[in-house]
Tab-separated table of C-alpha atoms in Angstrom:
chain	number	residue	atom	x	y	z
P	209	UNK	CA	52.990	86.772	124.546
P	210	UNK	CA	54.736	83.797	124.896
P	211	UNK	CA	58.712	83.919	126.367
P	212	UNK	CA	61.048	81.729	124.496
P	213	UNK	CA	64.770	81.653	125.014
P	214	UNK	CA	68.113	81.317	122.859
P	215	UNK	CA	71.389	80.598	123.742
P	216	UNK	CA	75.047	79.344	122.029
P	217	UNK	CA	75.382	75.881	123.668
P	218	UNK	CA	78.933	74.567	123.847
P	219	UNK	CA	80.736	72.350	125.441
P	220	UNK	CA	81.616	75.012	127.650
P	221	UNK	CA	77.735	76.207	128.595
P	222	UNK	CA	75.311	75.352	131.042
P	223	UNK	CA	74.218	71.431	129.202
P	224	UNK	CA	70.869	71.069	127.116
P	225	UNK	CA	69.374	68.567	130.132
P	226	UNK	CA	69.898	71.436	132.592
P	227	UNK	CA	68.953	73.964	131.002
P	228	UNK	CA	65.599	72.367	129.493
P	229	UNK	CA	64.398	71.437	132.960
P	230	UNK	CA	64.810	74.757	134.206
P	231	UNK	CA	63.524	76.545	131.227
P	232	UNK	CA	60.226	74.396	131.938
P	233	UNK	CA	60.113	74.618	135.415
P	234	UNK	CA	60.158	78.598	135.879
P	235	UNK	CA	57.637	78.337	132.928
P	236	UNK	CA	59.501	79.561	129.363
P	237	UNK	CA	57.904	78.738	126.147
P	238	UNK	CA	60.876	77.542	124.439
P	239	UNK	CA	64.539	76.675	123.668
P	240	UNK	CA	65.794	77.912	120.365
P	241	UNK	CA	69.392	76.880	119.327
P	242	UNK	CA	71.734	78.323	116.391
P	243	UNK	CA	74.027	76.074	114.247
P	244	UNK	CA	77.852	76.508	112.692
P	245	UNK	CA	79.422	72.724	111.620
P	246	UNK	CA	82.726	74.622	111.899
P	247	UNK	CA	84.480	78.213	111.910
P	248	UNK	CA	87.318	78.196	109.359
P	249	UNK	CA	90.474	79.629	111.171
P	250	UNK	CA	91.104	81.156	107.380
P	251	UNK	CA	88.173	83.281	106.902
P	252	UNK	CA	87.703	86.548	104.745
P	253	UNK	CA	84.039	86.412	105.395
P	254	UNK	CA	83.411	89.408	108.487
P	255	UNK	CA	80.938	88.854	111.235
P	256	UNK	CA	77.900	91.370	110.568
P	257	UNK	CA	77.842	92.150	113.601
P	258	UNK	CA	81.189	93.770	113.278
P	259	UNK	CA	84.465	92.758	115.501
P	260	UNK	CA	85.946	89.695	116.406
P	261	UNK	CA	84.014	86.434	116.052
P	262	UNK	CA	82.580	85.234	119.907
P	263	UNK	CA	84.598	82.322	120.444
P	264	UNK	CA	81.353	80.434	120.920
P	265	UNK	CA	80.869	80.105	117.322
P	266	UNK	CA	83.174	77.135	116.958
P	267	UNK	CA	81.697	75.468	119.623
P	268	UNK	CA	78.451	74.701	118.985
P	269	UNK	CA	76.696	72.007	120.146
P	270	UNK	CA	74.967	69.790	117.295
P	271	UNK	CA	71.542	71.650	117.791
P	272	UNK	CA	69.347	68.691	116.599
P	273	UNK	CA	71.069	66.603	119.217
P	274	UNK	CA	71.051	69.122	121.903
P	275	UNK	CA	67.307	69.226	121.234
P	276	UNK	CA	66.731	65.754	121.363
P	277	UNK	CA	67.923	65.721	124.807
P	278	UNK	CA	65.798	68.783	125.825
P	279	UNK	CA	62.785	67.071	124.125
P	280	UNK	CA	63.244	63.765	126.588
P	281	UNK	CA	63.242	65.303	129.493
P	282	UNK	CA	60.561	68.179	129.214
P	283	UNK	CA	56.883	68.088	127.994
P	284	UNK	CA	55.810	71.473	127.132
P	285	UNK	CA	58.670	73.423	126.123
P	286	UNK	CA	59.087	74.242	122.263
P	287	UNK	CA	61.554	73.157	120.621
P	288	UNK	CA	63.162	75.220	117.557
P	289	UNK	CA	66.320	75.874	115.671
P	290	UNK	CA	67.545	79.704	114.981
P	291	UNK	CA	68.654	79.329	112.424
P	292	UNK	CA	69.157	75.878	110.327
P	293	UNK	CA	71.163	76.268	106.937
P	294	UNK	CA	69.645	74.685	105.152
P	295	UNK	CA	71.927	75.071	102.042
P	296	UNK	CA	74.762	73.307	104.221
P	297	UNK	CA	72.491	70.137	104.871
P	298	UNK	CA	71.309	67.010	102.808
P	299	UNK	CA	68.053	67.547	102.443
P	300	UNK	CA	66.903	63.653	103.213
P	301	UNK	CA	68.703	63.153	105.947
P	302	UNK	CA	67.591	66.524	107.819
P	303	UNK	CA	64.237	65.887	106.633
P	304	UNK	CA	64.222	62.683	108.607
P	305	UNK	CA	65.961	64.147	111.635
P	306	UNK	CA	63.177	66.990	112.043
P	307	UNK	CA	60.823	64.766	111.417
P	308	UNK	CA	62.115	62.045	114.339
P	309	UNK	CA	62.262	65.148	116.559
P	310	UNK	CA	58.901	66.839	116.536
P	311	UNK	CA	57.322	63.176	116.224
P	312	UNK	CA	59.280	61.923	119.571
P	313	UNK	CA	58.719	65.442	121.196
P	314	UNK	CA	54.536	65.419	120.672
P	315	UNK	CA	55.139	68.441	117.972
P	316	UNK	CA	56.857	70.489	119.572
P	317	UNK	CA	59.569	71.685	116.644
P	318	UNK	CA	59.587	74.633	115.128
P	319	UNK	CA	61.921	74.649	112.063
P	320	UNK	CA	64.052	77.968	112.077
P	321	UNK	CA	65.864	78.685	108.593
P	322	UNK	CA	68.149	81.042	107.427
P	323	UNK	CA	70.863	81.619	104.253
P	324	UNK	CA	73.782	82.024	106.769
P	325	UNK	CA	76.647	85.086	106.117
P	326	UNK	CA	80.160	82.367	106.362
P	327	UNK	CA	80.985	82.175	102.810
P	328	UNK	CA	83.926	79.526	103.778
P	329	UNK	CA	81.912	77.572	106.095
P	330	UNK	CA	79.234	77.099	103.390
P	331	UNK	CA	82.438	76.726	100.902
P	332	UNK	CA	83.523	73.700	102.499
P	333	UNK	CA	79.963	72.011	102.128
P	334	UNK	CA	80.119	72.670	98.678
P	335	UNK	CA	77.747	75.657	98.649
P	336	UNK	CA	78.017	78.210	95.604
P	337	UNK	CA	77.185	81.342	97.842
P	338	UNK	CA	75.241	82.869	95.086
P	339	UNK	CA	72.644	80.109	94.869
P	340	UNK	CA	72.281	79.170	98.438
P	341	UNK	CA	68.664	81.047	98.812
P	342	UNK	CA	67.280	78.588	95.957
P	343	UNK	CA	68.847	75.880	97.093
P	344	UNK	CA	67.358	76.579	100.397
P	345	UNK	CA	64.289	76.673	98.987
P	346	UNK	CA	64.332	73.737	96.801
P	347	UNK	CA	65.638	72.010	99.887
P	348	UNK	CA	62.494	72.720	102.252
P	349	UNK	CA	60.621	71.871	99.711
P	350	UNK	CA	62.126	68.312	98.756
P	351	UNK	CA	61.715	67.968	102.948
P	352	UNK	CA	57.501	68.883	102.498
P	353	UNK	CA	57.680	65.777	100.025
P	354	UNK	CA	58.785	63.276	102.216
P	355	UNK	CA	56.848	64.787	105.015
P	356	UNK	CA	53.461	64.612	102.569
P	357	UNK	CA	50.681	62.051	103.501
P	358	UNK	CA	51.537	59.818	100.443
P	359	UNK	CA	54.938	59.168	98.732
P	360	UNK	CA	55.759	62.119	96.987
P	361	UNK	CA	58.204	62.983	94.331
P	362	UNK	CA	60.117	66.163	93.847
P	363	UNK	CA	62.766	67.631	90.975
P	364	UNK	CA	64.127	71.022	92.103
P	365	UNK	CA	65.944	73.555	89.812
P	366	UNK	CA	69.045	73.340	91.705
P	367	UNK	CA	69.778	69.570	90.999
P	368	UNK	CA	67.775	68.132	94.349
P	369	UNK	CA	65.541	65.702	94.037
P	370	UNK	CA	63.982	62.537	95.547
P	371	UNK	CA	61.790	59.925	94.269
P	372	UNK	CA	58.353	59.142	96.016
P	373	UNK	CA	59.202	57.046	99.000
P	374	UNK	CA	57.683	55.484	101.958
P	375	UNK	CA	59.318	58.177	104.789
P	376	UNK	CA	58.091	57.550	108.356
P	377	UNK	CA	57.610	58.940	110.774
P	378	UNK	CA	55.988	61.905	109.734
P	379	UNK	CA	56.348	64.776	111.773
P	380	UNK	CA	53.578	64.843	114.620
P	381	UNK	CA	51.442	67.679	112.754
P	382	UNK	CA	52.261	67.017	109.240
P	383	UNK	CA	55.402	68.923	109.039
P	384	UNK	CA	56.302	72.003	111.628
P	385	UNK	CA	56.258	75.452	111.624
P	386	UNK	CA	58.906	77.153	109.440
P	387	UNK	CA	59.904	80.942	110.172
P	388	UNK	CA	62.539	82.690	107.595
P	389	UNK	CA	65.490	84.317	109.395
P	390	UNK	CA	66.861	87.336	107.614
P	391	UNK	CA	67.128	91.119	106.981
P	392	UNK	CA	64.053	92.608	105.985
P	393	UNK	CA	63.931	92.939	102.549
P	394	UNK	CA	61.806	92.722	99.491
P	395	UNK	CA	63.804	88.998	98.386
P	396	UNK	CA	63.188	87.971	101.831
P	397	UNK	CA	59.632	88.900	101.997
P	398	UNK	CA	58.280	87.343	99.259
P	399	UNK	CA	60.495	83.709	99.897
P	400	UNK	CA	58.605	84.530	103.612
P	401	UNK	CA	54.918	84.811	101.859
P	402	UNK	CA	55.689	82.160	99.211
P	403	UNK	CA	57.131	79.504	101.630
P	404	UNK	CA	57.071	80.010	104.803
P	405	UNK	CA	55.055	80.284	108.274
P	406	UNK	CA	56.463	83.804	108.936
P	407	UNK	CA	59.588	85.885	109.623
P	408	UNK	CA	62.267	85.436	112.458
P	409	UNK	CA	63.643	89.186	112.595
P	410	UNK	CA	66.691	88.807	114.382
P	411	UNK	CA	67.466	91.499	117.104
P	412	UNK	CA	63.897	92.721	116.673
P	413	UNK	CA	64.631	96.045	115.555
P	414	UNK	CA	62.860	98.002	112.630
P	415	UNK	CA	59.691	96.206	113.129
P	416	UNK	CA	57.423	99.045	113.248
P	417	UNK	CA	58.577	99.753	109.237
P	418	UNK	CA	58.804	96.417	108.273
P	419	UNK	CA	55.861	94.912	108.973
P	420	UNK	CA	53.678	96.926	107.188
P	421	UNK	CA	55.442	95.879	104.047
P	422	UNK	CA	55.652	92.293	104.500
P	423	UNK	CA	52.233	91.914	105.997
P	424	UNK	CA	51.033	93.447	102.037
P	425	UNK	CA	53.444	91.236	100.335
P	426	UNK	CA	52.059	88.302	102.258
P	427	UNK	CA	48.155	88.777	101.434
P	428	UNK	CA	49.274	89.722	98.060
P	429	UNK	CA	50.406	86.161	97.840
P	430	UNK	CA	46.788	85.506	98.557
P	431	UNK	CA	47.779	84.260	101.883
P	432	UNK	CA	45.667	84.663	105.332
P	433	UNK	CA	46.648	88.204	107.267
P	434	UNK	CA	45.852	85.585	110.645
P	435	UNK	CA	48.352	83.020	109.732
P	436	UNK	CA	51.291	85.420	109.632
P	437	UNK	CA	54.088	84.518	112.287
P	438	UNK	CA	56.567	87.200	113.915
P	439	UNK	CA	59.081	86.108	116.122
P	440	UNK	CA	61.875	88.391	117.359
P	441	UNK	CA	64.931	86.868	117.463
P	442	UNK	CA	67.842	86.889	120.056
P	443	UNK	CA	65.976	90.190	121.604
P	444	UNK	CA	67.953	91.418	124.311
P	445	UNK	CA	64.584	92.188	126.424
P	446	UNK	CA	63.571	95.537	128.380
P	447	UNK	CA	59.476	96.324	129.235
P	448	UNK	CA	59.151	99.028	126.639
P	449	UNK	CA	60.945	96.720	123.759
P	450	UNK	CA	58.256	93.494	124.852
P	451	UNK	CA	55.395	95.607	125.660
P	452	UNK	CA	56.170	96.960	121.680
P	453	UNK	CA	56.220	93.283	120.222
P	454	UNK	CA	52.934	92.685	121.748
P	455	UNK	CA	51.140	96.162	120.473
P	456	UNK	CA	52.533	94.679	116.827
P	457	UNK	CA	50.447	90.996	116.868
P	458	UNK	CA	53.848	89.155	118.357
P	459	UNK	CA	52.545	85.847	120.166
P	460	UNK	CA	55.711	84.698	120.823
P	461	UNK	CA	59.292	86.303	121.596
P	462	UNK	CA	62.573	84.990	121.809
P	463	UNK	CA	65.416	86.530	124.516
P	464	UNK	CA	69.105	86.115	123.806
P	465	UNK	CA	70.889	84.021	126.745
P	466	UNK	CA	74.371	84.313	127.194
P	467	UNK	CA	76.719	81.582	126.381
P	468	UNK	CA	77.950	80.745	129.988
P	469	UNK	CA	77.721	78.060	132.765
P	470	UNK	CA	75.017	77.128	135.228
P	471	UNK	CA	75.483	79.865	137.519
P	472	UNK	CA	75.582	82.726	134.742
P	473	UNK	CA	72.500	81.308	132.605
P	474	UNK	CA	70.330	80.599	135.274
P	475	UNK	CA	70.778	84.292	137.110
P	476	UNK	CA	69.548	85.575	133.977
P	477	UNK	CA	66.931	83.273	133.916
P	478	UNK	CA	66.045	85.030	137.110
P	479	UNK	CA	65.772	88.260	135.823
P	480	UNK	CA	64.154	87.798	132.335
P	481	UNK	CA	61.517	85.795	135.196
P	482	UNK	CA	59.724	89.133	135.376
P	483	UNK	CA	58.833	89.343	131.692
P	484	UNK	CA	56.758	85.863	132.237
């Protein structure tokens, strides 16, 4: 089972460059990162996690920048976002950045998406919270039209659309893996079947319920039991939790880092090194 790692970068945190290198070097699969624009000081919205909001959350880094810096100076390491709302982004432009990133990193991307829970963060982009899942939809797929072989024209139900275009580059394997983050849930399953490369459970916990359920939903879509993609999220790892993902079918698994500076990251780097 491959070991992948996450981690709130700031300006505050160990920097992308650093941490990249090392993440390579001691032999990690990959480097996921999350995404806020912006925390608004006047918020109603609670974390769902409960308590106060980790001050962290305003602070992160831009993580398709961060990850264009890991890309240059690694070769291996995966690349990914955890999650990208895509409800808060126009879908051209992102569809170009992903696609500059995993064709300048060789294919290593993997496109992490979620519906987010900040009802004034995705206010202020001009987000109806009650149609962001089919926006997000409509959005990945206007982004699978300009990453399609020949120009491609899409009209979604939300009001997105693009005509057919010359788009280059294309990312390095025709477009890159796409895992659904999210609560497991029927809604969620079948956008994860209908869509997507798999789920991103975040926290990891419930699997041995959930799966089961999704894994019918997603053949009932008439789609290949083999092809289904878990990835725990942000796991916060022990043997018996890891040893569990792998009895499940998990090839890959991603461990939480904690937001903090050279010396605090890369001592835990150190001790998740006996789970490689």
């Amino acid at each position: 089972m491959r070991i992948s790692t996450t981690i709130f970068l700031t300006d505050e945190t160990i920097t992308p460059v650093r941490l990249a290198r090392e993440l390579e070097e001691r032999g990690f699969a990959g480097l996921y990162l999350p995404e806020h624009t912006h925390i608004p000081v006047e918020r109603a919205t609670p974390w769902p996690v409960g308590g106060e909001l980790p001050r962290e959350y305003g602070r992160t880094l831009d993580p398709f920048v961060a990850l264009g810096q890991a890309a240059a100076v690694t070769e291996r390491l995966g690349l990914g976002t955890g999650v990208t709302l895509l409800a808060q982004h126009d879908p051209i432009a992102l569809a170009k950045r992903i696609a500059t990133l995993d064709h300048l990193s060789g294919g290593r991307f993997t496109l992490g998406v979620g519906y987010g829970w900040n009802r004034e963060e995705a206010a202020d982009h001009g987000v109806d919270w009650s149609t962001r899942r089919a926006l997000s939809s409509d959005r990945l797929d206007l982004m699978r039209a300009l990453w399609a072989p020949e120009p491609t024209a899409y009209t979604g139900g939300t009001g997105d659309s693009v005509r057919a275009s010359h788009a280059w580059p294309k990312p390095a394997g025709g477009a890159p893996r796409v895992l659904l983050g999210g609560a497991a849930g029927p809604r969620l399953f079948d956008r994860i079947a209908a869509q997507t490369d798999g789920w991103m459970p975040i926290g990891g916990r419930g699997l041995s319920e959930s799966l089961p359920v999704l894994r019918e939903v997603w053949e009932r879509a008439g789609r290949d039991p083999k092809t289904l993609r878990i990835v725990p999220y942000a796991v916060l790892p022990s043997p018996g939790k890891l040893a569990h993902y792998a009895e499940l079918g998990c090839e890959e698994v991603v461990l939480q880092l904690p937001p903090g500076d050279e010396t605090e990251v890369l001592g835990v780097l150190d001790a998740y090194a006996r789970y490689l």
